[in-house]
mmCIF file of N, CA and C in Angstrom:
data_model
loop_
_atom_site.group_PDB
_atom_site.id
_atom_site.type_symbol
_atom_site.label_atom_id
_atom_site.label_comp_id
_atom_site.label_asym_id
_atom_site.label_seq_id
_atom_site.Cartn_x
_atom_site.Cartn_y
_atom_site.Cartn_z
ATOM 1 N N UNK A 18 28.788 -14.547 -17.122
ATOM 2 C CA UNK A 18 28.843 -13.715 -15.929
ATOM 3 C C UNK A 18 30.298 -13.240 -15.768
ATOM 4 N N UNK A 19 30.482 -11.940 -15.688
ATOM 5 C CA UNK A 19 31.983 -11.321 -15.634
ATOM 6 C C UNK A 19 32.238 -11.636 -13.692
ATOM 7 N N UNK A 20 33.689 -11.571 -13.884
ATOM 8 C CA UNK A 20 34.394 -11.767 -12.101
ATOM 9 C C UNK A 20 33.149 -10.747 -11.429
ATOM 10 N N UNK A 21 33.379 -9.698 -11.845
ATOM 11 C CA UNK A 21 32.792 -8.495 -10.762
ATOM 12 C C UNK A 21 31.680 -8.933 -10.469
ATOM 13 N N UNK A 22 30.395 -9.735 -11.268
ATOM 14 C CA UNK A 22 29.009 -9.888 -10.718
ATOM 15 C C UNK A 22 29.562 -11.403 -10.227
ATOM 16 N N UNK A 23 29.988 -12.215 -10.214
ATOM 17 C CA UNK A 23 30.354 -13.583 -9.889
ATOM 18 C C UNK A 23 30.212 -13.299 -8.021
ATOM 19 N N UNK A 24 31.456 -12.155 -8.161
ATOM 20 C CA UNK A 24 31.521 -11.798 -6.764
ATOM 21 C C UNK A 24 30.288 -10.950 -5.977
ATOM 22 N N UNK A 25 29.819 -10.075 -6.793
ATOM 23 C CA UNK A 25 28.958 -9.740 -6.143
ATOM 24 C C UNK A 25 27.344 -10.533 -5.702
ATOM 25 N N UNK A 26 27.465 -11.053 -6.750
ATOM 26 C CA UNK A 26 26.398 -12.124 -6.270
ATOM 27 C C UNK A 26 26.689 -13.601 -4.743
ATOM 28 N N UNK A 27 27.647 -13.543 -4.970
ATOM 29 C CA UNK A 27 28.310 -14.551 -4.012
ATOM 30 C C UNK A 27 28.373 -13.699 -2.665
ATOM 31 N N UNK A 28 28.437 -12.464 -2.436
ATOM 32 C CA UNK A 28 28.317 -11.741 -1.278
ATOM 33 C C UNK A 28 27.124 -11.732 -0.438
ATOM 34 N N UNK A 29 26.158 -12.056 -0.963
ATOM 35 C CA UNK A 29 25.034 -12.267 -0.562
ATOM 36 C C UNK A 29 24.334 -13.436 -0.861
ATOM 37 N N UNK A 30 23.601 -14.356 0.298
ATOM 38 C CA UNK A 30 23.438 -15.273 0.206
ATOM 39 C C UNK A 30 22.315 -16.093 -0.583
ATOM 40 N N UNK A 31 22.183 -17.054 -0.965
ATOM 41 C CA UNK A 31 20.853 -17.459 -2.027
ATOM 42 C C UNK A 31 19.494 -17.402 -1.082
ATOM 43 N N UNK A 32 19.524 -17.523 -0.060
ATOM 44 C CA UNK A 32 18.249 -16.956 0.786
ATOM 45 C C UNK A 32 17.899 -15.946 1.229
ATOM 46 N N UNK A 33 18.992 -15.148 1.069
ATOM 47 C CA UNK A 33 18.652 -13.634 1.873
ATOM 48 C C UNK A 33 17.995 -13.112 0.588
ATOM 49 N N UNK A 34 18.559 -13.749 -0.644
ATOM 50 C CA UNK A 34 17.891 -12.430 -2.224
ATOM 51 C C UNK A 34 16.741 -13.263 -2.190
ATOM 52 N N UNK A 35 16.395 -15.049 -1.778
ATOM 53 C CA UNK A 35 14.968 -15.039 -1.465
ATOM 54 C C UNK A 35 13.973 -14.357 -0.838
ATOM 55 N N UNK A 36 14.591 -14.216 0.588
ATOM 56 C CA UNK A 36 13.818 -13.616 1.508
ATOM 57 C C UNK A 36 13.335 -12.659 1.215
ATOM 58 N N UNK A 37 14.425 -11.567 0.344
ATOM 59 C CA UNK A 37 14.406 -9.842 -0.126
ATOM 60 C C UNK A 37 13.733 -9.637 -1.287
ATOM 61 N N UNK A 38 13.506 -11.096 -2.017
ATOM 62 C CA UNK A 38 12.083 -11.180 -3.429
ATOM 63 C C UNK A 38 10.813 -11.542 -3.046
ATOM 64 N N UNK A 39 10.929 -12.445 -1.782
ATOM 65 C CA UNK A 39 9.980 -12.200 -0.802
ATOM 66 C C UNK A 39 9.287 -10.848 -0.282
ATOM 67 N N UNK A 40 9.879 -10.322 0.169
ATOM 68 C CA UNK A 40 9.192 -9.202 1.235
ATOM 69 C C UNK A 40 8.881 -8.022 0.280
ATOM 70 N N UNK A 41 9.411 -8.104 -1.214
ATOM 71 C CA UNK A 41 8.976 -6.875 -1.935
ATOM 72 C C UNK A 41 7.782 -7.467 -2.607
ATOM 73 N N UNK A 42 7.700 -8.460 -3.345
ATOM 74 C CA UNK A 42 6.278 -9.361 -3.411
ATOM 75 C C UNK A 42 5.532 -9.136 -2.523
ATOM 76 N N UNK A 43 5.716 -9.090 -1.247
ATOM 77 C CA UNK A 43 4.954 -9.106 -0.397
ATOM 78 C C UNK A 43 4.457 -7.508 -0.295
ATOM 79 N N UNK A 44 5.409 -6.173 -0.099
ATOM 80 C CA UNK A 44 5.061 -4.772 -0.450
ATOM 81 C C UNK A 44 4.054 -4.944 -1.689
ATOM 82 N N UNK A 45 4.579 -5.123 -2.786
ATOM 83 C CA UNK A 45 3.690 -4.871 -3.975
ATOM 84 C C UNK A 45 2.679 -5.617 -4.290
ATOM 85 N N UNK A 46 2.253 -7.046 -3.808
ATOM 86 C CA UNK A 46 1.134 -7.612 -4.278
ATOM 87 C C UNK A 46 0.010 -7.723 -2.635
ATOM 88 N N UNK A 47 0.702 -8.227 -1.867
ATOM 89 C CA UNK A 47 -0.102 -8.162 -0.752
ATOM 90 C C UNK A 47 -0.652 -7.105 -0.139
ATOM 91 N N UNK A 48 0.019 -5.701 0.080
ATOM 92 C CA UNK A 48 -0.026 -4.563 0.380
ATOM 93 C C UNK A 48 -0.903 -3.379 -0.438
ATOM 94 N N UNK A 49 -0.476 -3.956 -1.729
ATOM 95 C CA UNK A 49 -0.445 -3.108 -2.850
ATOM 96 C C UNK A 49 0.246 -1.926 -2.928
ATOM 97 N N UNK A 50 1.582 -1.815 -2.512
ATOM 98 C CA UNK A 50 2.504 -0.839 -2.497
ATOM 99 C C UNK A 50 3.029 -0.922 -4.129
ATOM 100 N N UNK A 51 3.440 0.860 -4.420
ATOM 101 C CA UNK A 51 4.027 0.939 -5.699
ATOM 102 C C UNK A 51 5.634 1.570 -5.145
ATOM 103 N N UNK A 52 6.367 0.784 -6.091
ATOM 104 C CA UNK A 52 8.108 1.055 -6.372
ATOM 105 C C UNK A 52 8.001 1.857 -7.399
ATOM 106 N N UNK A 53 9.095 3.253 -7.258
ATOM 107 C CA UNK A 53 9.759 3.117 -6.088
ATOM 108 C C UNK A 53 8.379 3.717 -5.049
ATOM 109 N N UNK A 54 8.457 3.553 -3.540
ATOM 110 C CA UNK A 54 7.845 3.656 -2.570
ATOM 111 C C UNK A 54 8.566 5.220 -1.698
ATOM 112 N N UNK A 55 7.321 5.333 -1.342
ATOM 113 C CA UNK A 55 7.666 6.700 -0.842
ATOM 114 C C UNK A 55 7.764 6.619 1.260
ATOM 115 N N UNK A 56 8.321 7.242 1.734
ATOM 116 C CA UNK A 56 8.491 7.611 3.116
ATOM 117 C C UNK A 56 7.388 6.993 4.094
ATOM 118 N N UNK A 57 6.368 8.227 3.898
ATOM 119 C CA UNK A 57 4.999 7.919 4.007
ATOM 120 C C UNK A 57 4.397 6.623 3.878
ATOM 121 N N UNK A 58 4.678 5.654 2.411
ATOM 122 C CA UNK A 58 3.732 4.552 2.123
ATOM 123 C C UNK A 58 4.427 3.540 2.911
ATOM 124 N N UNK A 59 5.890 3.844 3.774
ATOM 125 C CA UNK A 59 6.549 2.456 4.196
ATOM 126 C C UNK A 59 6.081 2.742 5.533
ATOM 127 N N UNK A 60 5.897 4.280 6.355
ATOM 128 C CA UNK A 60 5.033 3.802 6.977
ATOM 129 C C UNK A 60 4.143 3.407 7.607
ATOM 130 N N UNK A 61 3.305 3.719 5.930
ATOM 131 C CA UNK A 61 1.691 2.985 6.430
ATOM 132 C C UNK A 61 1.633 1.435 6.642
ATOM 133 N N UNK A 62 2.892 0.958 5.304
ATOM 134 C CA UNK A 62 3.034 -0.096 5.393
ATOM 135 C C UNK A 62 3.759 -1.210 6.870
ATOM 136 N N UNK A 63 4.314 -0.340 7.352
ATOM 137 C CA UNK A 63 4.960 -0.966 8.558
ATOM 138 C C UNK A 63 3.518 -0.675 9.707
ATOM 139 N N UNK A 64 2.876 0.042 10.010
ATOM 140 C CA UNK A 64 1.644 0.333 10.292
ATOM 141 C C UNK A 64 0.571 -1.045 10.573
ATOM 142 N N UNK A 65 0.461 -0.837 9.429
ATOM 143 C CA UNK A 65 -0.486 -2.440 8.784
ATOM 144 C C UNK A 65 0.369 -3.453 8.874
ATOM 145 N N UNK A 66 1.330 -3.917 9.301
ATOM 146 C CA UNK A 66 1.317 -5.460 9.640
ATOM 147 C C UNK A 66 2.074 -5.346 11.118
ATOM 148 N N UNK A 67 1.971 -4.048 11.687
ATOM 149 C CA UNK A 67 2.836 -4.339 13.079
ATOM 150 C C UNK A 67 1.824 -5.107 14.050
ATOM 151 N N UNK A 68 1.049 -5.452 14.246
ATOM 152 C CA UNK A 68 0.373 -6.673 14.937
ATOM 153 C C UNK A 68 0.288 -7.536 14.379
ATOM 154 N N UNK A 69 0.572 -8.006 13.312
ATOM 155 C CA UNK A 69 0.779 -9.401 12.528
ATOM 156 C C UNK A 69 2.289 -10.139 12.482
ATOM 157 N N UNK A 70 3.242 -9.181 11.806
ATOM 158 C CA UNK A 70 4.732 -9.579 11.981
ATOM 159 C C UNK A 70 5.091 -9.374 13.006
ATOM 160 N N UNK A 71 6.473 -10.176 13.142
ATOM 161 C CA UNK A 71 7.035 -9.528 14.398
ATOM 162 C C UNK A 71 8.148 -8.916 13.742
ATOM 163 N N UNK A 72 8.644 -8.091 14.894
ATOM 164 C CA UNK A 72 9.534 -6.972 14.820
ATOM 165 C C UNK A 72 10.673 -7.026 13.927
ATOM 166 N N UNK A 73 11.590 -8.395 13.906
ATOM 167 C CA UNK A 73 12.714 -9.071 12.978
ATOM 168 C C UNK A 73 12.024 -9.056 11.770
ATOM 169 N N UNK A 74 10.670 -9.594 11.454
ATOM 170 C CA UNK A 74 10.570 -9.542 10.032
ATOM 171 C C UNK A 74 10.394 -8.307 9.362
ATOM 172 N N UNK A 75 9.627 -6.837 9.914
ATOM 173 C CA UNK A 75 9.617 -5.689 9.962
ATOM 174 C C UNK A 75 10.765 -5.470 9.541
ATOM 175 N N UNK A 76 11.729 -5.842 10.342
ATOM 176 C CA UNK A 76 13.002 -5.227 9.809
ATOM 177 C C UNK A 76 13.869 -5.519 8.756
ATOM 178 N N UNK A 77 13.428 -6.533 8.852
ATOM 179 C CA UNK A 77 13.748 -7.474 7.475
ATOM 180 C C UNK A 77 13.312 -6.898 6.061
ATOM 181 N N UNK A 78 11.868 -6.857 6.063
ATOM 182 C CA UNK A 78 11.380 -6.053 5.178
ATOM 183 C C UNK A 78 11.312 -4.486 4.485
ATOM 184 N N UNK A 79 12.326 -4.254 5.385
ATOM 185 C CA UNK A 79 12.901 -2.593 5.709
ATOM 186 C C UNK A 79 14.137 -2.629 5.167
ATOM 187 N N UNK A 80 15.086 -4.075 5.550
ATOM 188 C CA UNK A 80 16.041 -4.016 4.520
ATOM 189 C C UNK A 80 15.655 -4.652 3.153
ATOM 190 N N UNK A 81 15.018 -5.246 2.390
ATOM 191 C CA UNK A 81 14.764 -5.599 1.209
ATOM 192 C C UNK A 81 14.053 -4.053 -0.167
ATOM 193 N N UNK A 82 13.326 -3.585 1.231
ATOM 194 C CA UNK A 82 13.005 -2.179 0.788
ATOM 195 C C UNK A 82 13.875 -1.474 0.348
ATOM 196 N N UNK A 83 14.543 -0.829 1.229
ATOM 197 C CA UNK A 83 16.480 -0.472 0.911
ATOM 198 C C UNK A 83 16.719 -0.151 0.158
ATOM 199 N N UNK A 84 17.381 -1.970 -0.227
ATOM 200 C CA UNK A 84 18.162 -2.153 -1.119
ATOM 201 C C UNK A 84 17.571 -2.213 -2.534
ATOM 202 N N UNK A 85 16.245 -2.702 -2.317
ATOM 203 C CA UNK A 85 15.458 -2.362 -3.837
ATOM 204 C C UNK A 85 15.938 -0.879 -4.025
ATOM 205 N N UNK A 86 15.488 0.386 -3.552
ATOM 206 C CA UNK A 86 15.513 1.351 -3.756
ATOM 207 C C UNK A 86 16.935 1.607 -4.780
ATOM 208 N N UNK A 87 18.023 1.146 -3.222
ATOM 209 C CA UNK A 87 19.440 1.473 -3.675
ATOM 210 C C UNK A 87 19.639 1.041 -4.881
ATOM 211 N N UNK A 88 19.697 -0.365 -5.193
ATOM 212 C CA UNK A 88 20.069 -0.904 -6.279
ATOM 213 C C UNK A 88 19.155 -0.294 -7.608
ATOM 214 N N UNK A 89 17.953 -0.044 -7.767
ATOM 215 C CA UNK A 89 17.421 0.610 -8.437
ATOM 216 C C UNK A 89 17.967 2.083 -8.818
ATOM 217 N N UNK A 90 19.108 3.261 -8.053
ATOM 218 C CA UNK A 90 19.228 4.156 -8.205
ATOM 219 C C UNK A 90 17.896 5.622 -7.288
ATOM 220 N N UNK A 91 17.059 4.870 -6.582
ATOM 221 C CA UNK A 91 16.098 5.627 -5.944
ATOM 222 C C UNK A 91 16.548 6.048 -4.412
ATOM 223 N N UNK A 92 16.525 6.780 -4.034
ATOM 224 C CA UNK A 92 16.690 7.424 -2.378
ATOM 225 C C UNK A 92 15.707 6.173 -2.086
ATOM 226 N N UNK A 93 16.287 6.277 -0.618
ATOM 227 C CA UNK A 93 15.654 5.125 0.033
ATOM 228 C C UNK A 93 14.662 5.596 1.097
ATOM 229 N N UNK A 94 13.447 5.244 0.971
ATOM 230 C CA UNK A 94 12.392 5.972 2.185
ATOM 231 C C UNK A 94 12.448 5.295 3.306
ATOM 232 N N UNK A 95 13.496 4.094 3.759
ATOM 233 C CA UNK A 95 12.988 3.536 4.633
ATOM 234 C C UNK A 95 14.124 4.283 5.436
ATOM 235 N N UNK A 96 15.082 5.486 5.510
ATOM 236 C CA UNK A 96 15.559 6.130 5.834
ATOM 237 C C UNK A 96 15.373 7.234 6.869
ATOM 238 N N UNK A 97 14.050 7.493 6.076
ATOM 239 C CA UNK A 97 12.947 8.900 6.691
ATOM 240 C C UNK A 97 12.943 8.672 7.798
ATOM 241 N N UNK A 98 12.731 10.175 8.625
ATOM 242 C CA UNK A 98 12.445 10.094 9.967
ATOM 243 C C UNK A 98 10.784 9.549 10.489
ATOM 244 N N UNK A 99 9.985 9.593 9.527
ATOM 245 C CA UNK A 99 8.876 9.345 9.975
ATOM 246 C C UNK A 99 8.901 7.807 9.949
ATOM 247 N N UNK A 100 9.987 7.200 9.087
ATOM 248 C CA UNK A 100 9.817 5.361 9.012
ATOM 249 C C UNK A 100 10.835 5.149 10.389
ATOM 250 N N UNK A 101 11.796 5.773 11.039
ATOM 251 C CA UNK A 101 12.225 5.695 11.976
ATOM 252 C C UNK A 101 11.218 5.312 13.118
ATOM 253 N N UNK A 102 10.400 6.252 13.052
ATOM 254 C CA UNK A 102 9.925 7.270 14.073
ATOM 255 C C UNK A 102 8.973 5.970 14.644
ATOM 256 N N UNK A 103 8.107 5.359 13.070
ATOM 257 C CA UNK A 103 7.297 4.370 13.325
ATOM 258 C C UNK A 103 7.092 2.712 13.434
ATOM 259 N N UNK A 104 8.649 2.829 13.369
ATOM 260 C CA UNK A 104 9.241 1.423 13.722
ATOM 261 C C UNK A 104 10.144 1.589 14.990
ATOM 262 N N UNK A 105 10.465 2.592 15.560
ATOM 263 C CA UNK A 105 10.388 2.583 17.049
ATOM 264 C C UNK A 105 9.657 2.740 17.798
ATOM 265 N N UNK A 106 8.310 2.875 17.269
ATOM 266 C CA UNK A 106 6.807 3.162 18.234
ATOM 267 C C UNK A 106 6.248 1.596 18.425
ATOM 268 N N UNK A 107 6.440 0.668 17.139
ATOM 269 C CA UNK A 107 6.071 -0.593 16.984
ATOM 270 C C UNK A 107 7.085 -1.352 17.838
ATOM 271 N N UNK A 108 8.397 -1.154 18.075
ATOM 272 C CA UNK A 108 9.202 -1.906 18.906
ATOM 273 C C UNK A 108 8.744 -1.537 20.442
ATOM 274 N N UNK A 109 8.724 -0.116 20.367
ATOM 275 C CA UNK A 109 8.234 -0.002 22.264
ATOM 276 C C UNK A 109 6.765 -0.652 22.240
ATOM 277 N N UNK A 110 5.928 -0.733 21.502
ATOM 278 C CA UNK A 110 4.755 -0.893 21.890
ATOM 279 C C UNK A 110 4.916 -2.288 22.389
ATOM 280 N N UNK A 111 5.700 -3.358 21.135
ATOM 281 C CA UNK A 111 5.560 -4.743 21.188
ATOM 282 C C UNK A 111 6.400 -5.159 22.225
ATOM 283 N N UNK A 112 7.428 -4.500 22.815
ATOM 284 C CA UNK A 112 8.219 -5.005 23.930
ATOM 285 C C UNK A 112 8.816 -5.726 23.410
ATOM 286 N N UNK A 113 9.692 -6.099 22.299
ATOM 287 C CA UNK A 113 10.150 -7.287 21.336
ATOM 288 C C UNK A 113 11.790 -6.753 22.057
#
């Protein structure tokens, strides 16, 4: 492992890249979402579990989305105004 990934791996914590291998497992096998993921499919996907998750994990799963994208080299859909649009409809609704 060269300095540069030593450090970059150390910037982020050994549970958060759990959590974030988590929640894309969770997009692609539970969901059946395909990477890279489009605008639209994040949110159908935020859609379908906003009465199941709560709002922190939503968001959670919004950053694992992300950064898959980013780190992959893909625009990131969880950007879009329509994934905005529908994760502030799920926060007013839930009162969270």
């Amino acid at each position: 492992m060269s300095k540069l990934e030593k450090y970059i791996e150390a910037a982020t914590r050994q549970n958060t890249r759990q959590s974030y291998r988590s929640a894309i497992e969770h997009f692609e096998v539970e969901w059946r979402g395909v990477l890279p993921a489009t605008a639209d499919s994040v949110a159908r996907y935020l859609a379908e579990y906003a009465e199941t998750l709560s709002t922190s994990t939503l968001r959670q799963r919004l950053a694992a989305l992300a950064k898959w994208h980013t780190e992959q080299g893909f625009p990131d859909p969880t950007k879009a105004p329509i994934v905005r649009q529908v994760f502030r409809g799920i926060r007013e609704l839930r009162s969270e």
